[in-house]
Amino acid sequence: MVTMAALWVFLLLILSLLLPTFGCGFLPALCGVAAVACALLAARAGPGSGAEAGRRVCVLVLGDVGRSPRMVNHTLSLARNGFGVTLLGYPGAKPHRDVLNNDKINIVYITEVMTGMKFGPKIFQYVVKIFVQTLQICYILLKIDAPSYMILQNPPGLPAIAATWAVCLLRGSKFIIDWHNYGYTIMSLTHGDHHPIVLIAKWYEQFFGKLSDSNLCVTEAMKEDLRVNWNIKAITLYDCPSPIFRETPLELQHELFKKLANDFAPFKGRCQSVHSDLEQTAFTELNISTGNVTHIQGRPALLLSSTSWTEDEDFSILLKALEEYESFITSGITLPSLVCAITGKGPLQEFYNRLIEKMHFKYVHICTLWLEAEDYPVLLGSGDLGVCLHKSTSGLDLPMKVVDMFGCCLPVCAVDFQCLHELVKHEENGLIFKNSQELAVQLKLLFTDFQNEKNTLGIFKRNLKESKMVQWDENWDETVLPLLAASN
């Protein structure tokens, strides 16, 4: 076994050196070979057996664990049903305390691969990174206790799909891919549809995706596309709000607004002279003597958006709409002042922050913030309206942020794309727009007399309350649990 492993390592070193000669088309093969090699190197960590192994699941995401809500929801549902869960992913945002405090959940953080290579063409540097990442994933998956199932989020799936499949083959685990989108479509935003890397990534997803034992996906449109174009049979598991997403009582709203007011001026009370028995934020007022919390008369409207600040969300649409909204007020139309709170972190955040700093508003206040996992649902449950600018790169996935907003009975204005109708029902639980002009008109419509429950915004909120959305736990138990039982 040692001799065989040494031969594999030597072969891989030669292949990696010859890679520039063969070209980038060699990447998928190298990825697969690396996975098999690492499996051979760690073959002593053989498949688990017995009832204990049958109740273990590994949930893997090559992303920030704290910012991967669907995989966290999988983890919590598995633990609730008695499975021991190893959750693998990158460190970053602090996960919700429900995950941290659960004895059945073990979080194993993966160090993000940074090769530090500065020589050779970029494609060579990228391939080396993928190769090292493949070895890393295989090593970690072989090091943990053998699970009966491995559930992988895709994207990102390069090189995780091949690596996870190889380890599942070795350890006798069932391999489940949860398709959130297609990775190659995200890569095409940067490189273009016909770039060799994008074409290779598409082939890679199609080829290795077929090797999984089972597949989940997020929409009926994606299920059909996987069946017709990829020959992959998937089960649709719609994102549904977890129990933490619900309307927020005024008392909790007041506490959150007080906390946010320490760092963000738009949340501070507007009144300079307040009675000593009263404690105010921009939106709420606490009577200290009685403990009663009420909304302030003439308060601003609270507009919420959530983002990863990536290229598939064009926030210039919202900024232009807010400029138009400001002009409505200055022209004499009666509308409330507006606080727009945008939550999230991501690569384009600084770019948009610079744009926001150059804008001069009198009636609109914009703040970008990052919230703890426990505070995010409280803020959503305190808002008046949500805005979603997610535009699916494949046209086949749905924004989970809208699901969370609906769980909090928060109506949404969302930018249009192919399968959005599976979630947002125009003029029922929100509105769909195509450009900044349409969004501006919608903001004017919804915020006119917005505290009146009989206006359009109030009707949308009532429709959301009456719809009684299926919760994540119920949906997961009906869809995924039978799949695990059938695979045993």
PDB file of C-alpha atoms in Angstrom, residues 342-449:
ATOM      1  CA  ILE A 342     -28.831  46.686   4.031  1.00  0.00           C
ATOM      2  CA  THR A 343     -27.347  43.696   5.827  1.00  0.00           C
ATOM      3  CA  GLY A 344     -24.530  41.414   4.698  1.00  0.00           C
ATOM      4  CA  LYS A 345     -20.876  41.154   3.770  1.00  0.00           C
ATOM      5  CA  GLY A 346     -19.205  40.607   0.445  1.00  0.00           C
ATOM      6  CA  PRO A 347     -16.639  41.650  -2.168  1.00  0.00           C
ATOM      7  CA  LEU A 348     -18.582  44.609  -3.621  1.00  0.00           C
ATOM      8  CA  GLN A 349     -19.601  46.161  -0.302  1.00  0.00           C
ATOM      9  CA  GLU A 350     -16.879  48.826  -0.307  1.00  0.00           C
ATOM     10  CA  PHE A 351     -17.699  49.760  -3.897  1.00  0.00           C
ATOM     11  CA  TYR A 352     -21.330  50.428  -3.012  1.00  0.00           C
ATOM     12  CA  ASN A 353     -20.422  52.110   0.271  1.00  0.00           C
ATOM     13  CA  ARG A 354     -18.405  54.649  -1.721  1.00  0.00           C
ATOM     14  CA  LEU A 355     -21.387  55.268  -4.004  1.00  0.00           C
ATOM     15  CA  ILE A 356     -23.668  55.751  -0.998  1.00  0.00           C
ATOM     16  CA  GLU A 357     -21.267  58.229   0.603  1.00  0.00           C
ATOM     17  CA  LYS A 358     -21.471  60.413  -2.513  1.00  0.00           C
ATOM     18  CA  MET A 359     -25.282  60.534  -2.413  1.00  0.00           C
ATOM     19  CA  HIS A 360     -26.979  63.427  -0.631  1.00  0.00           C
ATOM     20  CA  PHE A 361     -30.390  62.711   0.821  1.00  0.00           C
ATOM     21  CA  LYS A 362     -32.636  64.651   3.160  1.00  0.00           C
ATOM     22  CA  TYR A 363     -35.471  62.160   3.613  1.00  0.00           C
ATOM     23  CA  VAL A 364     -33.691  58.864   2.913  1.00  0.00           C
ATOM     24  CA  HIS A 365     -31.087  57.338   5.242  1.00  0.00           C
ATOM     25  CA  ILE A 366     -29.015  54.337   4.149  1.00  0.00           C
ATOM     26  CA  CYS A 367     -26.894  52.171   6.425  1.00  0.00           C
ATOM     27  CA  THR A 368     -24.997  48.970   5.632  1.00  0.00           C
ATOM     28  CA  LEU A 369     -24.529  46.656   8.579  1.00  0.00           C
ATOM     29  CA  TRP A 370     -23.650  43.150   9.673  1.00  0.00           C
ATOM     30  CA  LEU A 371     -25.814  41.456  12.295  1.00  0.00           C
ATOM     31  CA  GLU A 372     -25.293  38.553  14.634  1.00  0.00           C
ATOM     32  CA  ALA A 373     -27.233  35.435  13.635  1.00  0.00           C
ATOM     33  CA  GLU A 374     -29.700  36.000  16.494  1.00  0.00           C
ATOM     34  CA  ASP A 375     -30.393  39.637  15.542  1.00  0.00           C
ATOM     35  CA  TYR A 376     -31.025  39.153  11.827  1.00  0.00           C
ATOM     36  CA  PRO A 377     -34.498  37.543  12.140  1.00  0.00           C
ATOM     37  CA  VAL A 378     -35.446  40.141  14.770  1.00  0.00           C
ATOM     38  CA  LEU A 379     -34.659  42.933  12.289  1.00  0.00           C
ATOM     39  CA  LEU A 380     -36.589  41.254   9.466  1.00  0.00           C
ATOM     40  CA  GLY A 381     -39.565  40.870  11.779  1.00  0.00           C
ATOM     41  CA  SER A 382     -39.396  44.620  12.551  1.00  0.00           C
ATOM     42  CA  GLY A 383     -39.379  45.933   8.973  1.00  0.00           C
ATOM     43  CA  ASP A 384     -42.107  47.429   6.828  1.00  0.00           C
ATOM     44  CA  LEU A 385     -40.923  46.214   3.413  1.00  0.00           C
ATOM     45  CA  GLY A 386     -38.133  44.075   1.980  1.00  0.00           C
ATOM     46  CA  VAL A 387     -36.271  44.521  -1.298  1.00  0.00           C
ATOM     47  CA  CYS A 388     -34.529  41.685  -3.143  1.00  0.00           C
ATOM     48  CA  LEU A 389     -32.059  42.355  -5.967  1.00  0.00           C
ATOM     49  CA  HIS A 390     -30.922  38.755  -6.394  1.00  0.00           C
ATOM     50  CA  LYS A 391     -30.932  37.813 -10.068  1.00  0.00           C
ATOM     51  CA  SER A 392     -30.182  34.138 -10.491  1.00  0.00           C
ATOM     52  CA  THR A 393     -27.197  33.429 -12.746  1.00  0.00           C
ATOM     53  CA  SER A 394     -28.939  30.284 -13.989  1.00  0.00           C
ATOM     54  CA  GLY A 395     -32.493  31.621 -13.699  1.00  0.00           C
ATOM     55  CA  LEU A 396     -33.293  28.450 -11.742  1.00  0.00           C
ATOM     56  CA  ASP A 397     -32.684  29.209  -8.051  1.00  0.00           C
ATOM     57  CA  LEU A 398     -34.648  31.318  -5.580  1.00  0.00           C
ATOM     58  CA  PRO A 399     -33.371  33.864  -3.032  1.00  0.00           C
ATOM     59  CA  MET A 400     -33.537  32.463   0.496  1.00  0.00           C
ATOM     60  CA  LYS A 401     -33.617  36.004   1.889  1.00  0.00           C
ATOM     61  CA  VAL A 402     -37.139  36.356   0.479  1.00  0.00           C
ATOM     62  CA  VAL A 403     -38.170  33.114   2.165  1.00  0.00           C
ATOM     63  CA  ASP A 404     -36.920  34.489   5.493  1.00  0.00           C
ATOM     64  CA  MET A 405     -38.720  37.792   4.899  1.00  0.00           C
ATOM     65  CA  PHE A 406     -41.967  35.991   4.157  1.00  0.00           C
ATOM     66  CA  GLY A 407     -41.504  33.957   7.351  1.00  0.00           C
ATOM     67  CA  CYS A 408     -41.480  37.309   9.177  1.00  0.00           C
ATOM     68  CA  CYS A 409     -44.638  38.404   7.265  1.00  0.00           C
ATOM     69  CA  LEU A 410     -42.538  41.057   5.506  1.00  0.00           C
ATOM     70  CA  PRO A 411     -43.787  41.846   1.968  1.00  0.00           C
ATOM     71  CA  VAL A 412     -41.103  42.044  -0.718  1.00  0.00           C
ATOM     72  CA  CYS A 413     -40.360  43.946  -3.904  1.00  0.00           C
ATOM     73  CA  ALA A 414     -38.129  41.657  -5.987  1.00  0.00           C
ATOM     74  CA  VAL A 415     -36.320  42.048  -9.303  1.00  0.00           C
ATOM     75  CA  ASP A 416     -37.733  39.764 -11.973  1.00  0.00           C
ATOM     76  CA  PHE A 417     -36.092  36.596 -13.311  1.00  0.00           C
ATOM     77  CA  GLN A 418     -37.137  33.277 -14.812  1.00  0.00           C
ATOM     78  CA  CYS A 419     -38.568  31.242 -11.919  1.00  0.00           C
ATOM     79  CA  LEU A 420     -39.266  33.974  -9.340  1.00  0.00           C
ATOM     80  CA  HIS A 421     -42.996  33.285  -9.676  1.00  0.00           C
ATOM     81  CA  GLU A 422     -42.470  30.047  -7.726  1.00  0.00           C
ATOM     82  CA  LEU A 423     -41.951  32.239  -4.652  1.00  0.00           C
ATOM     83  CA  VAL A 424     -43.136  35.834  -5.138  1.00  0.00           C
ATOM     84  CA  LYS A 425     -46.772  36.197  -6.205  1.00  0.00           C
ATOM     85  CA  HIS A 426     -47.139  39.617  -7.828  1.00  0.00           C
ATOM     86  CA  GLU A 427     -49.761  41.771  -6.080  1.00  0.00           C
ATOM     87  CA  GLU A 428     -50.377  39.036  -3.497  1.00  0.00           C
ATOM     88  CA  ASN A 429     -47.341  38.841  -1.190  1.00  0.00           C
ATOM     89  CA  GLY A 430     -45.243  41.481  -2.922  1.00  0.00           C
ATOM     90  CA  LEU A 431     -44.409  43.155  -6.201  1.00  0.00           C
ATOM     91  CA  ILE A 432     -42.017  42.292  -9.034  1.00  0.00           C
ATOM     92  CA  PHE A 433     -40.034  44.968 -10.857  1.00  0.00           C
ATOM     93  CA  LYS A 434     -37.693  45.074 -13.837  1.00  0.00           C
ATOM     94  CA  ASN A 435     -35.830  48.353 -13.298  1.00  0.00           C
ATOM     95  CA  SER A 436     -35.261  51.237 -10.892  1.00  0.00           C
ATOM     96  CA  GLN A 437     -38.177  53.276 -12.258  1.00  0.00           C
ATOM     97  CA  GLU A 438     -40.644  50.465 -11.549  1.00  0.00           C
ATOM     98  CA  LEU A 439     -39.183  49.966  -8.066  1.00  0.00           C
ATOM     99  CA  ALA A 440     -39.481  53.692  -7.281  1.00  0.00           C
ATOM    100  CA  VAL A 441     -43.165  53.688  -8.272  1.00  0.00           C
ATOM    101  CA  GLN A 442     -43.733  50.602  -6.108  1.00  0.00           C
ATOM    102  CA  LEU A 443     -42.080  52.260  -3.098  1.00  0.00           C
ATOM    103  CA  LYS A 444     -44.326  55.287  -3.569  1.00  0.00           C
ATOM    104  CA  LEU A 445     -47.428  53.066  -3.771  1.00  0.00           C
ATOM    105  CA  LEU A 446     -46.586  50.927  -0.754  1.00  0.00           C
ATOM    106  CA  PHE A 447     -45.375  53.702   1.559  1.00  0.00           C
ATOM    107  CA  THR A 448     -48.323  56.020   0.928  1.00  0.00           C
ATOM    108  CA  ASP A 449     -50.195  55.948   4.277  1.00  0.00           C
TER     109      ASP A 449
END
